Short mmCIF file of C-alpha atoms in Angstrom, two decimals:
data_model
loop_
_atom_site.label_atom_id
_atom_site.label_comp_id
_atom_site.label_asym_id
_atom_site.label_seq_id
_atom_site.Cartn_x
_atom_site.Cartn_y
_atom_site.Cartn_z
CA MET A 23 -14.96 8.63 27.33
CA ARG A 24 -12.21 6.92 25.36
CA LYS A 25 -14.75 4.89 23.38
CA LEU A 26 -16.76 8.04 22.67
CA LEU A 27 -13.68 9.88 21.40
CA GLN A 28 -12.77 6.90 19.22
CA ARG A 29 -16.30 6.85 17.82
CA LEU A 30 -16.19 10.57 17.02
CA TRP A 31 -12.77 10.13 15.39
CA ASP A 32 -14.11 7.25 13.28
CA ILE A 33 -17.02 9.39 12.10
CA ALA A 34 -14.69 12.22 11.13
CA ALA A 35 -12.30 9.82 9.40
CA ASP A 36 -15.16 8.14 7.53
CA PHE A 37 -16.35 11.51 6.24
CA ALA A 38 -12.83 12.47 5.18
CA ASN A 39 -12.42 9.13 3.42
CA PHE A 40 -15.76 9.56 1.63
CA MET A 41 -14.80 13.00 0.32
CA GLY A 42 -11.31 11.82 -0.53
CA GLY A 43 -12.66 8.79 -2.36
CA LEU A 44 -14.96 10.98 -4.42
CA GLY A 45 -12.07 13.27 -5.34
CA MET A 46 -9.80 10.35 -6.16
CA ARG A 47 -12.31 8.84 -8.56
CA LEU A 48 -12.67 12.17 -10.35
CA VAL A 49 -8.92 12.82 -10.59
CA TRP A 50 -7.28 9.38 -11.04
CA LEU A 51 -10.20 7.54 -12.70
CA PRO A 52 -9.26 4.19 -11.12
CA LYS A 53 -10.02 1.00 -13.01
CA LEU A 54 -10.57 -1.97 -10.68
CA HIS A 55 -9.83 -5.60 -11.60
CA PHE A 56 -10.66 -8.65 -9.47
CA SER A 57 -9.23 -12.14 -9.47
CA PRO A 58 -11.76 -14.99 -9.01
CA GLY A 59 -12.82 -14.99 -5.37
CA ALA A 60 -11.83 -11.35 -4.80
CA GLU A 61 -15.05 -9.69 -5.92
CA HIS A 62 -16.09 -8.66 -2.39
CA VAL A 63 -12.76 -8.08 -0.63
CA ARG A 64 -13.33 -4.31 -0.55
CA THR A 65 -16.48 -4.66 1.55
CA ASP A 66 -16.27 -8.03 3.34
CA PRO A 67 -16.49 -7.75 7.14
CA GLY A 68 -13.80 -9.00 9.46
CA PRO A 69 -10.08 -8.42 9.89
CA ALA A 70 -7.58 -8.88 7.07
CA LEU A 71 -4.04 -7.91 6.15
CA PHE A 72 -3.76 -6.12 2.81
CA VAL A 73 -0.35 -6.31 1.09
CA LEU A 74 0.41 -4.06 -1.86
CA ASN A 75 3.25 -3.00 -4.09
CA HIS A 76 4.72 0.42 -3.44
CA SER A 77 5.15 2.37 -6.67
CA TRP A 78 4.20 5.84 -5.47
CA TRP A 79 3.58 7.94 -2.35
CA MET A 80 -0.20 7.82 -2.82
CA ASP A 81 -0.53 4.02 -2.86
CA ALA A 82 -1.67 3.85 0.75
CA PRO A 83 -4.27 6.65 0.70
CA MET A 84 -5.72 5.30 -2.54
CA LEU A 85 -6.16 1.83 -1.06
CA CYS A 86 -7.88 3.28 2.02
CA LEU A 87 -10.23 5.30 -0.14
CA LEU A 88 -11.05 2.39 -2.42
CA CYS A 89 -11.80 0.17 0.59
CA ARG A 90 -13.17 2.81 2.95
CA ARG A 91 -15.85 0.48 4.37
CA ARG A 92 -13.10 -1.70 5.84
CA ARG A 93 -11.37 1.19 7.66
CA ILE A 94 -7.86 0.08 6.79
CA SER A 95 -4.89 1.18 8.90
CA VAL A 96 -1.76 1.49 6.75
CA VAL A 97 1.78 0.98 8.06
CA ALA A 98 3.60 4.05 6.72
CA ALA A 99 7.04 5.65 7.04
CA GLY A 100 7.37 7.92 10.06
CA GLU A 101 8.66 10.82 7.95
CA MET A 102 5.19 11.07 6.39
CA PHE A 103 3.80 12.15 9.77
CA THR A 104 5.03 15.75 9.58
CA GLY A 105 3.27 19.04 8.96
CA VAL A 106 -0.02 18.99 7.10
CA ARG A 107 0.63 15.44 5.91
CA SER A 108 0.43 14.22 9.49
CA LEU A 109 -3.24 15.18 9.73
CA ALA A 110 -4.01 13.38 6.48
CA MET A 111 -2.09 10.26 7.53
CA ARG A 112 -3.79 10.10 10.92
CA SER A 113 -7.23 10.68 9.37
CA LEU A 114 -6.51 7.56 7.32
CA ARG A 115 -5.66 5.69 10.56
CA CYS A 116 -2.05 5.10 9.46
CA ILE A 117 0.51 3.47 11.75
CA PRO A 118 3.95 5.16 11.75
CA VAL A 119 7.14 3.13 11.55
CA ASP A 120 10.43 4.78 12.44
CA ARG A 121 12.83 3.38 9.84
CA ALA A 122 15.70 5.49 11.19
CA ALA A 123 15.42 3.70 14.55
CA GLY A 124 16.51 0.39 13.06
CA ALA A 125 14.57 -2.49 14.62
CA ASP A 126 11.44 -0.49 15.43
CA LEU A 127 8.84 -3.02 16.61
CA SER A 128 6.27 -0.57 17.97
CA PHE A 129 4.47 -0.47 14.60
CA PHE A 130 4.33 -4.28 14.53
CA HIS A 131 2.72 -4.51 17.96
CA GLU A 132 0.21 -1.78 17.10
CA ALA A 133 -0.67 -3.44 13.78
CA LEU A 134 -1.06 -6.79 15.53
CA ARG A 135 -3.30 -5.21 18.18
CA ARG A 136 -5.59 -3.73 15.52
CA LEU A 137 -5.81 -7.00 13.60
CA ARG A 138 -6.70 -8.92 16.75
CA ALA A 139 -9.33 -6.27 17.52
CA GLY A 140 -11.06 -7.08 14.25
CA ARG A 141 -9.69 -4.26 12.09
CA CYS A 142 -7.84 -4.29 8.78
CA VAL A 143 -4.21 -3.33 8.26
CA ALA A 144 -2.23 -2.71 5.07
CA ILE A 145 1.53 -3.05 4.68
CA PHE A 146 4.11 -2.74 1.90
CA PRO A 147 6.11 -5.99 2.05
CA GLU A 148 8.78 -4.53 -0.26
CA GLY A 149 9.67 -2.19 2.59
CA ALA A 150 10.43 0.85 0.41
CA LEU A 151 9.31 2.78 -2.64
CA ASN A 152 10.11 0.79 -5.76
CA PRO A 153 10.49 2.88 -8.96
CA THR A 154 10.77 -0.22 -11.17
CA GLU A 155 8.29 -2.75 -12.53
CA THR A 156 10.16 -5.64 -10.85
CA LEU A 157 9.00 -6.45 -7.33
CA LEU A 158 11.65 -6.23 -4.63
CA PRO A 159 12.19 -9.26 -2.34
CA PHE A 160 9.50 -9.18 0.35
CA LYS A 161 10.37 -8.49 3.97
CA GLN A 162 9.07 -11.04 6.47
CA GLY A 163 6.98 -8.65 8.58
CA ALA A 164 3.78 -9.08 6.56
CA ALA A 165 3.81 -12.86 6.76
CA LEU A 166 4.64 -12.79 10.47
CA LEU A 167 1.77 -10.37 11.14
CA ALA A 168 -0.73 -12.55 9.30
CA LEU A 169 0.44 -15.74 11.01
CA GLN A 170 0.40 -14.29 14.52
CA ALA A 171 -2.96 -12.56 14.04
CA GLY A 172 -4.53 -15.51 12.22
CA VAL A 173 -6.08 -13.32 9.52
CA PRO A 174 -6.31 -13.76 5.73
CA VAL A 175 -3.98 -11.81 3.43
CA ILE A 176 -5.40 -9.84 0.50
CA PRO A 177 -2.85 -8.92 -2.20
CA VAL A 178 -3.37 -5.73 -4.21
CA TYR A 179 -1.30 -4.61 -7.19
CA SER A 180 -1.49 -1.13 -8.72
CA ALA A 181 0.00 0.03 -11.99
CA GLY A 182 -0.23 2.85 -14.48
CA ASN A 183 0.65 6.50 -14.70
CA TYR A 184 -0.04 8.05 -11.31
CA GLN A 185 -0.55 11.52 -12.75
CA PRO A 186 -4.14 12.87 -12.80
CA PHE A 187 -6.63 11.64 -15.41
CA GLN A 188 -4.45 8.70 -16.54
CA ARG A 189 -6.73 5.80 -15.55
CA LEU A 190 -4.82 4.16 -12.71
CA GLN A 191 -5.25 0.36 -12.54
CA PHE A 192 -5.77 -1.82 -9.45
CA ARG A 193 -6.09 -5.59 -9.22
CA PHE A 194 -7.36 -7.29 -6.05
CA GLY A 195 -6.41 -10.89 -5.39
CA ALA A 196 -8.44 -13.52 -3.57
CA PRO A 197 -7.79 -13.82 0.20
CA ILE A 198 -4.84 -16.05 1.08
CA VAL A 199 -4.97 -18.12 4.28
CA LEU A 200 -1.44 -18.84 5.51
CA THR A 201 -1.16 -22.14 7.39
CA GLN A 202 2.54 -22.18 8.24
CA ARG A 203 3.79 -22.14 11.82
CA PRO A 204 4.98 -18.69 13.01
CA ASN A 205 8.58 -19.84 13.40
CA ALA A 206 11.60 -18.88 11.28
CA ALA A 207 11.08 -21.56 8.63
CA GLY A 208 7.32 -21.01 8.51
CA VAL A 209 7.61 -17.24 8.14
CA GLN A 210 10.16 -17.64 5.35
CA GLU A 211 7.87 -20.05 3.50
CA ALA A 212 4.85 -17.79 4.00
CA THR A 213 6.81 -14.77 2.74
CA GLN A 214 7.72 -16.65 -0.44
CA CYS A 215 4.06 -17.60 -0.84
CA LEU A 216 3.04 -13.93 -0.69
CA GLN A 217 5.79 -12.89 -3.11
CA GLU A 218 4.66 -15.45 -5.67
CA ALA A 219 1.01 -14.43 -5.25
CA MET A 220 1.87 -10.78 -5.88
CA GLU A 221 3.94 -11.67 -8.95
CA ARG A 222 0.98 -13.61 -10.38
CA LEU A 223 -1.30 -10.68 -9.65
CA GLN A 224 1.09 -8.36 -11.50
CA GLU A 225 1.12 -10.65 -14.54
CA GLU A 226 -2.68 -10.92 -14.54
CA LEU A 227 -3.10 -7.15 -14.35
CA TYR A 228 -0.67 -6.47 -17.20
CA LEU A 229 -2.51 -9.00 -19.36
CA GLU A 230 -5.82 -7.22 -18.74
CA MET A 231 -4.53 -3.67 -19.18
CA LYS A 232 -4.96 -2.05 -22.56
CA PRO A 233 -1.67 -1.45 -24.43
CA LYS A 234 -1.90 2.32 -24.04
CA TYR A 235 -2.13 1.98 -20.24
CA ARG A 236 0.79 -0.46 -20.12
CA LYS A 237 2.79 2.08 -22.13
CA ARG A 238 1.84 4.84 -19.69
CA ALA A 239 2.88 2.64 -16.76
CA ALA A 240 6.29 1.94 -18.31
CA GLU A 241 6.83 5.63 -19.01
CA PHE A 242 5.86 6.59 -15.46
CA HIS A 243 8.29 4.06 -13.98
CA ARG A 244 11.07 5.31 -16.27
CA ARG A 245 10.60 8.94 -15.20
CA PHE A 246 10.14 8.03 -11.54
CA ARG A 247 13.30 5.90 -11.60
CA GLU A 248 15.31 8.74 -13.15
CA THR A 249 13.97 11.21 -10.58
CA THR A 250 14.76 8.84 -7.71
CA LEU A 251 18.32 8.24 -8.93
CA ARG A 252 18.89 11.97 -9.40
CA ARG A 253 17.72 12.72 -5.86
CA GLN A 254 19.93 9.97 -4.47
CA ARG A 255 22.96 11.42 -6.27
CA GLU A 256 22.15 14.91 -5.00
CA GLN A 257 21.78 13.59 -1.46
CA GLN A 258 25.07 11.70 -1.65
CA LYS A 259 26.80 14.78 -3.06
CA GLY A 260 25.42 16.91 -0.21
CA GLU A 261 26.62 14.39 2.37
CA ARG A 262 30.14 14.37 0.85
CA ASN A 263 30.24 18.16 0.86
CA HIS A 264 29.11 18.19 4.48
CA ASP A 265 31.80 15.70 5.49
CA ALA A 266 34.42 17.75 3.67
#
């Protein structure tokens, strides 16, 4: 019965992803770029860990829709699993992580289970939304997942103006096979390897983007950064007023 329910859920999720992918292509007009060796990463069979930069809330759904044949499960913040958004997140097979709980390892074990079962998982190694064009230092969870599961890592970098009809840009990197030992030193080295790979991918994408799209990306980051800082100030002000 459990396998039947999982099969029915997969069929429903595949249909939702198909319709969502069609809508995304009409609204965001994504332009896809591929590094040498990455031409088939969206459709290749087998498990893999996708790592991507986190510039906007829709990064994860867009990746799932662009790679819907691989049925990617995205590690996402637990606060996204509320209200109507919860249905959308679960239809995309997302894995919630409770950041308020501190060292929440339940997401790690679930992601590892899915990778070992032959599925694909995506994670944001920056660990938070980044409203700038400079990558944040990577957390070590992504490298540790890949090393323990023994799966290749596929880096993906997105850039542009995330508003509708602005030609969002994606660049897929070639699969990276990490060979370090899954100990403290090995995970640190593997994390640095992934950080450097993502930085190269960013540089390659910016070189390929037309000037008008680079300008739109810079403008989007500027506005997003200002909005983020304003919300942080408002939140801090509310907390001070509450304490008073």
